[in-house]
C-alpha cells in the first residue's frame, strides 16, 4: 500500500472501520496523482459507490429520527447533509486532507483543503468501508460522520442555494427582502462581476466570473452575517 502523507493510522483509528489496505489506498488516490503515476487506478469508482451508501444511510436516518417532517423537508435536509460543503466539513474534522494522494499541480494549489476533493474522498472512503466491512459497518460509519451535522442542516443548504436561503431567512426575521446590485469590470473576454446585496441594515459583497456567481457569493455572506445576529 502506498502511504499518504502523515501516516495512515490516525485516519483509520478515527473512522473506526477495518478497511482493506488496498481499498484504503485506492480511496485516497486522487485522479491527479493517478495520472502522474502512469495512469494507476484512482478513487472515482469508489466515490460513486460511497455516494449511494451515503444517500441511503442519511435518508433512513432522517426518516426515522424526524417522524414529523414532510417529504419536502426531509429531502431538503438530505440534500444539505450530502452536499459538498457538508462532506468537506466532515473530512476536515476527521483529518482526511492530510492523507490524500495528490498530483503536483493539486498539491501546489491547495488541493488538500479543496471542498470538492475532500468531499469526493470522503465518499470514496465510505465506498471502501462498504466493500471491506459490509453495509451495516458502512452505514454506521456514515451516521457517525454526519451526526454532528444533523441538527444544523440549514447551514449547508445555504451554501447550495444561498439566494433562496437568504430570502427565507429574511422572511423569518421579518426583514425586507434582499435587494441586489451588480457591477462588471474588465474586458468582455475576462469580466469580473461584483454583487452587493442588502437585507435591512445588513450589506454584503460577492465577486464572481458571472453575475449569478457574484450574487450567490454575496447572498451566502449576507446569510452568514444575518444568521450570526440570532
PDB file of C-alpha atoms in Angstrom:
ATOM      1  CA  UNK A   1       0.000   0.000   0.000  1.00  0.00           C
ATOM      2  CA  UNK A   2       1.259   3.459  -0.905  1.00  0.00           C
ATOM      3  CA  UNK A   3       1.013   5.564   2.197  1.00  0.00           C
ATOM      4  CA  UNK A   4      -0.214   9.126   2.022  1.00  0.00           C
ATOM      5  CA  UNK A   5       1.480  11.987   3.858  1.00  0.00           C
ATOM      6  CA  UNK A   6       1.133  11.971   7.596  1.00  0.00           C
ATOM      7  CA  UNK A   7       0.803   8.206   8.138  1.00  0.00           C
ATOM      8  CA  UNK A   8      -2.496   6.407   7.805  1.00  0.00           C
ATOM      9  CA  UNK A   9      -3.081   5.121  11.342  1.00  0.00           C
ATOM     10  CA  UNK A  10      -4.730   8.258  12.770  1.00  0.00           C
ATOM     11  CA  UNK A  11      -7.315   8.248   9.971  1.00  0.00           C
ATOM     12  CA  UNK A  12      -8.200   4.569  10.256  1.00  0.00           C
ATOM     13  CA  UNK A  13      -8.484   4.869  14.037  1.00  0.00           C
ATOM     14  CA  UNK A  14     -10.851   7.823  13.648  1.00  0.00           C
ATOM     15  CA  UNK A  15     -13.021   6.074  11.062  1.00  0.00           C
ATOM     16  CA  UNK A  16     -13.306   3.008  13.288  1.00  0.00           C
ATOM     17  CA  UNK A  17     -13.743   0.596  10.369  1.00  0.00           C
ATOM     18  CA  UNK A  18     -11.344  -2.160   9.327  1.00  0.00           C
ATOM     19  CA  UNK A  19     -10.834  -1.185   5.691  1.00  0.00           C
ATOM     20  CA  UNK A  20      -8.797  -3.395   3.371  1.00  0.00           C
ATOM     21  CA  UNK A  21      -5.365  -1.823   2.838  1.00  0.00           C
ATOM     22  CA  UNK A  22      -5.569  -1.791  -0.966  1.00  0.00           C
ATOM     23  CA  UNK A  23      -9.062  -0.330  -0.939  1.00  0.00           C
ATOM     24  CA  UNK A  24      -7.996   2.309   1.565  1.00  0.00           C
ATOM     25  CA  UNK A  25      -5.061   3.312  -0.626  1.00  0.00           C
ATOM     26  CA  UNK A  26      -7.351   3.437  -3.643  1.00  0.00           C
ATOM     27  CA  UNK A  27      -9.913   5.571  -1.802  1.00  0.00           C
ATOM     28  CA  UNK A  28      -7.210   8.125  -1.030  1.00  0.00           C
ATOM     29  CA  UNK A  29      -5.799   8.269  -4.569  1.00  0.00           C
ATOM     30  CA  UNK A  30      -6.963  11.353  -6.436  1.00  0.00           C
ATOM     31  CA  UNK A  31      -7.028  11.192 -10.224  1.00  0.00           C
ATOM     32  CA  UNK A  32      -4.302  13.868 -10.448  1.00  0.00           C
ATOM     33  CA  UNK A  33      -1.907  11.534  -8.628  1.00  0.00           C
ATOM     34  CA  UNK A  34      -3.010   8.568 -10.727  1.00  0.00           C
ATOM     35  CA  UNK A  35      -2.354  10.385 -14.000  1.00  0.00           C
ATOM     36  CA  UNK A  36       1.120  11.470 -12.884  1.00  0.00           C
ATOM     37  CA  UNK A  37       1.988   7.910 -11.915  1.00  0.00           C
ATOM     38  CA  UNK A  38       1.321   6.012 -15.104  1.00  0.00           C
ATOM     39  CA  UNK A  39      -2.463   6.008 -15.072  1.00  0.00           C
ATOM     40  CA  UNK A  40      -2.873   3.827 -11.992  1.00  0.00           C
ATOM     41  CA  UNK A  41      -6.417   3.320 -10.630  1.00  0.00           C
ATOM     42  CA  UNK A  42      -7.949   6.212  -8.681  1.00  0.00           C
ATOM     43  CA  UNK A  43     -10.869   6.692  -6.326  1.00  0.00           C
ATOM     44  CA  UNK A  44     -13.724   7.786  -8.590  1.00  0.00           C
ATOM     45  CA  UNK A  45     -15.405   4.354  -8.792  1.00  0.00           C
ATOM     46  CA  UNK A  46     -15.313   4.072  -5.001  1.00  0.00           C
ATOM     47  CA  UNK A  47     -16.685   7.598  -4.816  1.00  0.00           C
ATOM     48  CA  UNK A  48     -19.636   6.508  -6.977  1.00  0.00           C
ATOM     49  CA  UNK A  49     -20.370   3.612  -4.638  1.00  0.00           C
ATOM     50  CA  UNK A  50     -19.903   5.695  -1.495  1.00  0.00           C
ATOM     51  CA  UNK A  51     -22.314   8.337  -2.761  1.00  0.00           C
ATOM     52  CA  UNK A  52     -25.059   5.696  -2.935  1.00  0.00           C
ATOM     53  CA  UNK A  53     -24.280   4.282   0.508  1.00  0.00           C
ATOM     54  CA  UNK A  54     -24.176   7.794   1.963  1.00  0.00           C
ATOM     55  CA  UNK A  55     -27.510   8.756   0.435  1.00  0.00           C
ATOM     56  CA  UNK A  56     -29.304   5.658   1.682  1.00  0.00           C
ATOM     57  CA  UNK A  57     -27.896   5.913   5.204  1.00  0.00           C
ATOM     58  CA  UNK A  58     -28.764   9.613   5.527  1.00  0.00           C
ATOM     59  CA  UNK A  59     -32.259   9.041   4.116  1.00  0.00           C
ATOM     60  CA  UNK A  60     -33.069   6.254   6.567  1.00  0.00           C
ATOM     61  CA  UNK A  61     -31.616   8.201   9.489  1.00  0.00           C
ATOM     62  CA  UNK A  62     -33.652  11.310   8.711  1.00  0.00           C
ATOM     63  CA  UNK A  63     -36.831   9.303   8.122  1.00  0.00           C
ATOM     64  CA  UNK A  64     -36.609   7.551  11.495  1.00  0.00           C
ATOM     65  CA  UNK A  65     -35.277  10.485  13.515  1.00  0.00           C
ATOM     66  CA  UNK A  66     -37.761  13.120  12.347  1.00  0.00           C
ATOM     67  CA  UNK A  67     -41.185  11.456  12.044  1.00  0.00           C
ATOM     68  CA  UNK A  68     -42.995  14.805  11.909  1.00  0.00           C
ATOM     69  CA  UNK A  69     -41.151  16.217   8.881  1.00  0.00           C
ATOM     70  CA  UNK A  70     -42.876  16.075   5.500  1.00  0.00           C
ATOM     71  CA  UNK A  71     -41.262  14.748   2.332  1.00  0.00           C
ATOM     72  CA  UNK A  72     -40.103  18.164   1.165  1.00  0.00           C
ATOM     73  CA  UNK A  73     -38.398  18.977   4.459  1.00  0.00           C
ATOM     74  CA  UNK A  74     -36.714  15.578   4.576  1.00  0.00           C
ATOM     75  CA  UNK A  75     -35.445  15.988   1.018  1.00  0.00           C
ATOM     76  CA  UNK A  76     -34.044  19.426   1.799  1.00  0.00           C
ATOM     77  CA  UNK A  77     -32.222  18.148   4.876  1.00  0.00           C
ATOM     78  CA  UNK A  78     -30.832  15.192   2.956  1.00  0.00           C
ATOM     79  CA  UNK A  79     -29.549  17.432   0.166  1.00  0.00           C
ATOM     80  CA  UNK A  80     -27.850  19.642   2.743  1.00  0.00           C
ATOM     81  CA  UNK A  81     -26.207  16.765   4.598  1.00  0.00           C
ATOM     82  CA  UNK A  82     -24.793  15.080   1.480  1.00  0.00           C
ATOM     83  CA  UNK A  83     -23.667  18.363  -0.098  1.00  0.00           C
ATOM     84  CA  UNK A  84     -20.053  19.051  -0.955  1.00  0.00           C
ATOM     85  CA  UNK A  85     -19.866  21.707   1.746  1.00  0.00           C
ATOM     86  CA  UNK A  86     -21.111  19.359   4.480  1.00  0.00           C
ATOM     87  CA  UNK A  87     -18.895  16.462   3.408  1.00  0.00           C
ATOM     88  CA  UNK A  88     -15.869  18.745   3.259  1.00  0.00           C
ATOM     89  CA  UNK A  89     -16.527  19.768   6.864  1.00  0.00           C
ATOM     90  CA  UNK A  90     -16.747  16.101   7.826  1.00  0.00           C
ATOM     91  CA  UNK A  91     -13.458  15.437   6.044  1.00  0.00           C
ATOM     92  CA  UNK A  92     -11.702  18.288   7.849  1.00  0.00           C
ATOM     93  CA  UNK A  93     -12.991  17.065  11.199  1.00  0.00           C
ATOM     94  CA  UNK A  94     -11.525  13.581  10.734  1.00  0.00           C
ATOM     95  CA  UNK A  95      -8.337  14.755   9.003  1.00  0.00           C
ATOM     96  CA  UNK A  96      -8.832  13.321   5.527  1.00  0.00           C
ATOM     97  CA  UNK A  97      -6.866  16.030   3.757  1.00  0.00           C
ATOM     98  CA  UNK A  98      -3.530  15.038   5.262  1.00  0.00           C
ATOM     99  CA  UNK A  99      -3.767  11.569   3.709  1.00  0.00           C
ATOM    100  CA  UNK A 100      -4.955  12.211   0.149  1.00  0.00           C
ATOM    101  CA  UNK A 101      -2.527  11.303  -2.632  1.00  0.00           C
ATOM    102  CA  UNK A 102      -2.404  14.303  -4.974  1.00  0.00           C
ATOM    103  CA  UNK A 103      -0.591  15.257  -8.132  1.00  0.00           C
ATOM    104  CA  UNK A 104       1.924  18.078  -8.008  1.00  0.00           C
ATOM    105  CA  UNK A 105      -0.461  20.626  -9.504  1.00  0.00           C
ATOM    106  CA  UNK A 106      -3.212  19.947  -7.000  1.00  0.00           C
ATOM    107  CA  UNK A 107      -0.679  19.912  -4.181  1.00  0.00           C
ATOM    108  CA  UNK A 108       0.638  23.323  -5.167  1.00  0.00           C
ATOM    109  CA  UNK A 109      -2.830  24.871  -5.474  1.00  0.00           C
ATOM    110  CA  UNK A 110      -4.083  23.805  -2.053  1.00  0.00           C
ATOM    111  CA  UNK A 111      -5.858  20.622  -3.084  1.00  0.00           C
ATOM    112  CA  UNK A 112      -5.713  19.197   0.421  1.00  0.00           C
ATOM    113  CA  UNK A 113      -8.250  21.767   1.563  1.00  0.00           C
ATOM    114  CA  UNK A 114     -10.467  21.968  -1.531  1.00  0.00           C
ATOM    115  CA  UNK A 115     -14.082  21.200  -0.721  1.00  0.00           C
ATOM    116  CA  UNK A 116     -14.574  19.090  -3.836  1.00  0.00           C
ATOM    117  CA  UNK A 117     -11.538  16.873  -3.252  1.00  0.00           C
ATOM    118  CA  UNK A 118     -12.319  16.417   0.443  1.00  0.00           C
ATOM    119  CA  UNK A 119     -15.968  15.563  -0.237  1.00  0.00           C
ATOM    120  CA  UNK A 120     -15.169  13.130  -3.045  1.00  0.00           C
ATOM    121  CA  UNK A 121     -12.513  11.385  -0.945  1.00  0.00           C
ATOM    122  CA  UNK A 122     -14.949  11.027   1.958  1.00  0.00           C
ATOM    123  CA  UNK A 123     -17.431   9.312  -0.343  1.00  0.00           C
ATOM    124  CA  UNK A 124     -14.661   7.031  -1.630  1.00  0.00           C
ATOM    125  CA  UNK A 125     -13.750   6.073   1.932  1.00  0.00           C
ATOM    126  CA  UNK A 126     -17.402   5.194   2.600  1.00  0.00           C
ATOM    127  CA  UNK A 127     -17.367   3.018  -0.513  1.00  0.00           C
ATOM    128  CA  UNK A 128     -14.189   1.306   0.636  1.00  0.00           C
ATOM    129  CA  UNK A 129     -15.745   0.685   4.055  1.00  0.00           C
ATOM    130  CA  UNK A 130     -18.779  -0.886   2.389  1.00  0.00           C
ATOM    131  CA  UNK A 131     -16.664  -3.299   0.334  1.00  0.00           C
ATOM    132  CA  UNK A 132     -14.372  -4.140   3.255  1.00  0.00           C
ATOM    133  CA  UNK A 133     -16.789  -4.477   6.163  1.00  0.00           C
ATOM    134  CA  UNK A 134     -20.288  -4.632   4.691  1.00  0.00           C
ATOM    135  CA  UNK A 135     -23.364  -2.459   4.608  1.00  0.00           C
ATOM    136  CA  UNK A 136     -24.008  -2.298   8.355  1.00  0.00           C
ATOM    137  CA  UNK A 137     -20.481  -1.103   9.108  1.00  0.00           C
ATOM    138  CA  UNK A 138     -20.578   1.448   6.283  1.00  0.00           C
ATOM    139  CA  UNK A 139     -23.969   2.735   7.429  1.00  0.00           C
ATOM    140  CA  UNK A 140     -22.701   3.088  10.997  1.00  0.00           C
ATOM    141  CA  UNK A 141     -19.696   4.994   9.679  1.00  0.00           C
ATOM    142  CA  UNK A 142     -21.944   7.410   7.774  1.00  0.00           C
ATOM    143  CA  UNK A 143     -24.096   8.039  10.831  1.00  0.00           C
ATOM    144  CA  UNK A 144     -21.039   8.740  12.987  1.00  0.00           C
ATOM    145  CA  UNK A 145     -19.693  11.148  10.393  1.00  0.00           C
ATOM    146  CA  UNK A 146     -22.875  13.165   9.880  1.00  0.00           C
ATOM    147  CA  UNK A 147     -24.197  13.015  13.445  1.00  0.00           C
ATOM    148  CA  UNK A 148     -22.767  16.435  14.400  1.00  0.00           C
ATOM    149  CA  UNK A 149     -24.467  17.989  11.353  1.00  0.00           C
ATOM    150  CA  UNK A 150     -27.968  16.549  11.726  1.00  0.00           C
ATOM    151  CA  UNK A 151     -29.369  19.359  13.835  1.00  0.00           C
ATOM    152  CA  UNK A 152     -27.926  22.180  11.722  1.00  0.00           C
ATOM    153  CA  UNK A 153     -28.829  21.376   8.103  1.00  0.00           C
ATOM    154  CA  UNK A 154     -29.656  24.937   7.093  1.00  0.00           C
ATOM    155  CA  UNK A 155     -26.006  25.944   7.162  1.00  0.00           C
ATOM    156  CA  UNK A 156     -25.201  23.524   4.342  1.00  0.00           C
ATOM    157  CA  UNK A 157     -28.375  24.244   2.430  1.00  0.00           C
ATOM    158  CA  UNK A 158     -27.366  27.894   2.397  1.00  0.00           C
ATOM    159  CA  UNK A 159     -24.131  27.029   0.631  1.00  0.00           C
ATOM    160  CA  UNK A 160     -26.054  25.071  -2.015  1.00  0.00           C
ATOM    161  CA  UNK A 161     -28.708  27.715  -2.725  1.00  0.00           C
ATOM    162  CA  UNK A 162     -27.690  30.902  -0.918  1.00  0.00           C
ATOM    163  CA  UNK A 163     -30.165  33.251  -2.613  1.00  0.00           C
ATOM    164  CA  UNK A 164     -33.183  31.148  -1.633  1.00  0.00           C
ATOM    165  CA  UNK A 165     -31.798  30.569   1.860  1.00  0.00           C
ATOM    166  CA  UNK A 166     -31.217  34.294   2.360  1.00  0.00           C
ATOM    167  CA  UNK A 167     -34.726  35.137   1.187  1.00  0.00           C
ATOM    168  CA  UNK A 168     -36.238  32.542   3.559  1.00  0.00           C
ATOM    169  CA  UNK A 169     -34.109  33.746   6.482  1.00  0.00           C
ATOM    170  CA  UNK A 170     -35.071  37.380   5.832  1.00  0.00           C
ATOM    171  CA  UNK A 171     -38.750  36.404   5.843  1.00  0.00           C
ATOM    172  CA  UNK A 172     -38.381  34.526   9.130  1.00  0.00           C
ATOM    173  CA  UNK A 173     -36.641  37.547  10.678  1.00  0.00           C
ATOM    174  CA  UNK A 174     -39.340  39.855   9.285  1.00  0.00           C
ATOM    175  CA  UNK A 175     -36.637  41.754   7.422  1.00  0.00           C
ATOM    176  CA  UNK A 176     -37.081  43.360   3.985  1.00  0.00           C
ATOM    177  CA  UNK A 177     -36.481  41.034   1.003  1.00  0.00           C
ATOM    178  CA  UNK A 178     -32.909  41.017  -0.348  1.00  0.00           C
ATOM    179  CA  UNK A 179     -32.034  43.670  -2.921  1.00  0.00           C
ATOM    180  CA  UNK A 180     -29.148  43.013  -5.333  1.00  0.00           C
ATOM    181  CA  UNK A 181     -26.995  45.296  -7.450  1.00  0.00           C
ATOM    182  CA  UNK A 182     -24.190  44.148  -9.740  1.00  0.00           C
ATOM    183  CA  UNK A 183     -21.338  45.955 -11.484  1.00  0.00           C
ATOM    184  CA  UNK A 184     -18.969  44.477 -14.065  1.00  0.00           C
ATOM    185  CA  UNK A 185     -15.328  45.300 -14.680  1.00  0.00           C
ATOM    186  CA  UNK A 186     -12.788  44.254 -17.273  1.00  0.00           C
ATOM    187  CA  UNK A 187     -12.877  43.347 -20.969  1.00  0.00           C
ATOM    188  CA  UNK A 188     -15.653  41.183 -22.410  1.00  0.00           C
ATOM    189  CA  UNK A 189     -13.450  38.081 -22.543  1.00  0.00           C
ATOM    190  CA  UNK A 190     -12.347  38.429 -18.906  1.00  0.00           C
ATOM    191  CA  UNK A 191     -15.174  40.113 -16.999  1.00  0.00           C
ATOM    192  CA  UNK A 192     -15.320  40.158 -13.232  1.00  0.00           C
ATOM    193  CA  UNK A 193     -18.626  40.870 -11.514  1.00  0.00           C
ATOM    194  CA  UNK A 194     -19.114  42.355  -8.057  1.00  0.00           C
ATOM    195  CA  UNK A 195     -22.541  41.977  -6.448  1.00  0.00           C
ATOM    196  CA  UNK A 196     -23.894  43.783  -3.412  1.00  0.00           C
ATOM    197  CA  UNK A 197     -26.936  42.562  -1.504  1.00  0.00           C
ATOM    198  CA  UNK A 198     -28.811  44.473   1.187  1.00  0.00           C
ATOM    199  CA  UNK A 199     -31.245  42.990   3.692  1.00  0.00           C
ATOM    200  CA  UNK A 200     -32.330  45.776   6.001  1.00  0.00           C
ATOM    201  CA  UNK A 201     -29.136  47.073   7.575  1.00  0.00           C
ATOM    202  CA  UNK A 202     -27.114  44.006   6.514  1.00  0.00           C
ATOM    203  CA  UNK A 203     -24.874  44.577   3.495  1.00  0.00           C
ATOM    204  CA  UNK A 204     -22.592  42.023   1.862  1.00  0.00           C
ATOM    205  CA  UNK A 205     -20.491  41.839  -1.294  1.00  0.00           C
ATOM    206  CA  UNK A 206     -19.531  38.946  -3.529  1.00  0.00           C
ATOM    207  CA  UNK A 207     -17.265  38.522  -6.552  1.00  0.00           C
ATOM    208  CA  UNK A 208     -17.575  36.069  -9.419  1.00  0.00           C
ATOM    209  CA  UNK A 209     -16.891  35.490 -13.108  1.00  0.00           C
ATOM    210  CA  UNK A 210     -20.627  35.748 -13.829  1.00  0.00           C
ATOM    211  CA  UNK A 211     -23.481  37.838 -12.465  1.00  0.00           C
ATOM    212  CA  UNK A 212     -25.069  34.720 -10.965  1.00  0.00           C
ATOM    213  CA  UNK A 213     -21.857  33.605  -9.246  1.00  0.00           C
ATOM    214  CA  UNK A 214     -21.308  37.066  -7.770  1.00  0.00           C
ATOM    215  CA  UNK A 215     -24.874  37.267  -6.456  1.00  0.00           C
ATOM    216  CA  UNK A 216     -24.580  33.797  -4.900  1.00  0.00           C
ATOM    217  CA  UNK A 217     -21.323  34.742  -3.157  1.00  0.00           C
ATOM    218  CA  UNK A 218     -22.879  37.927  -1.809  1.00  0.00           C
ATOM    219  CA  UNK A 219     -26.014  36.084  -0.689  1.00  0.00           C
ATOM    220  CA  UNK A 220     -24.017  33.465   1.196  1.00  0.00           C
ATOM    221  CA  UNK A 221     -22.049  36.129   3.056  1.00  0.00           C
ATOM    222  CA  UNK A 222     -25.245  38.033   3.891  1.00  0.00           C
ATOM    223  CA  UNK A 223     -26.862  34.787   5.100  1.00  0.00           C
ATOM    224  CA  UNK A 224     -23.903  34.181   7.415  1.00  0.00           C
ATOM    225  CA  UNK A 225     -23.979  37.751   8.730  1.00  0.00           C
ATOM    226  CA  UNK A 226     -27.728  37.696   9.319  1.00  0.00           C
ATOM    227  CA  UNK A 227     -27.570  34.256  10.956  1.00  0.00           C
ATOM    228  CA  UNK A 228     -24.831  35.453  13.296  1.00  0.00           C
ATOM    229  CA  UNK A 229     -27.212  38.036  14.721  1.00  0.00           C
ATOM    230  CA  UNK A 230     -29.514  35.339  16.128  1.00  0.00           C
TER     231      UNK A 230
END
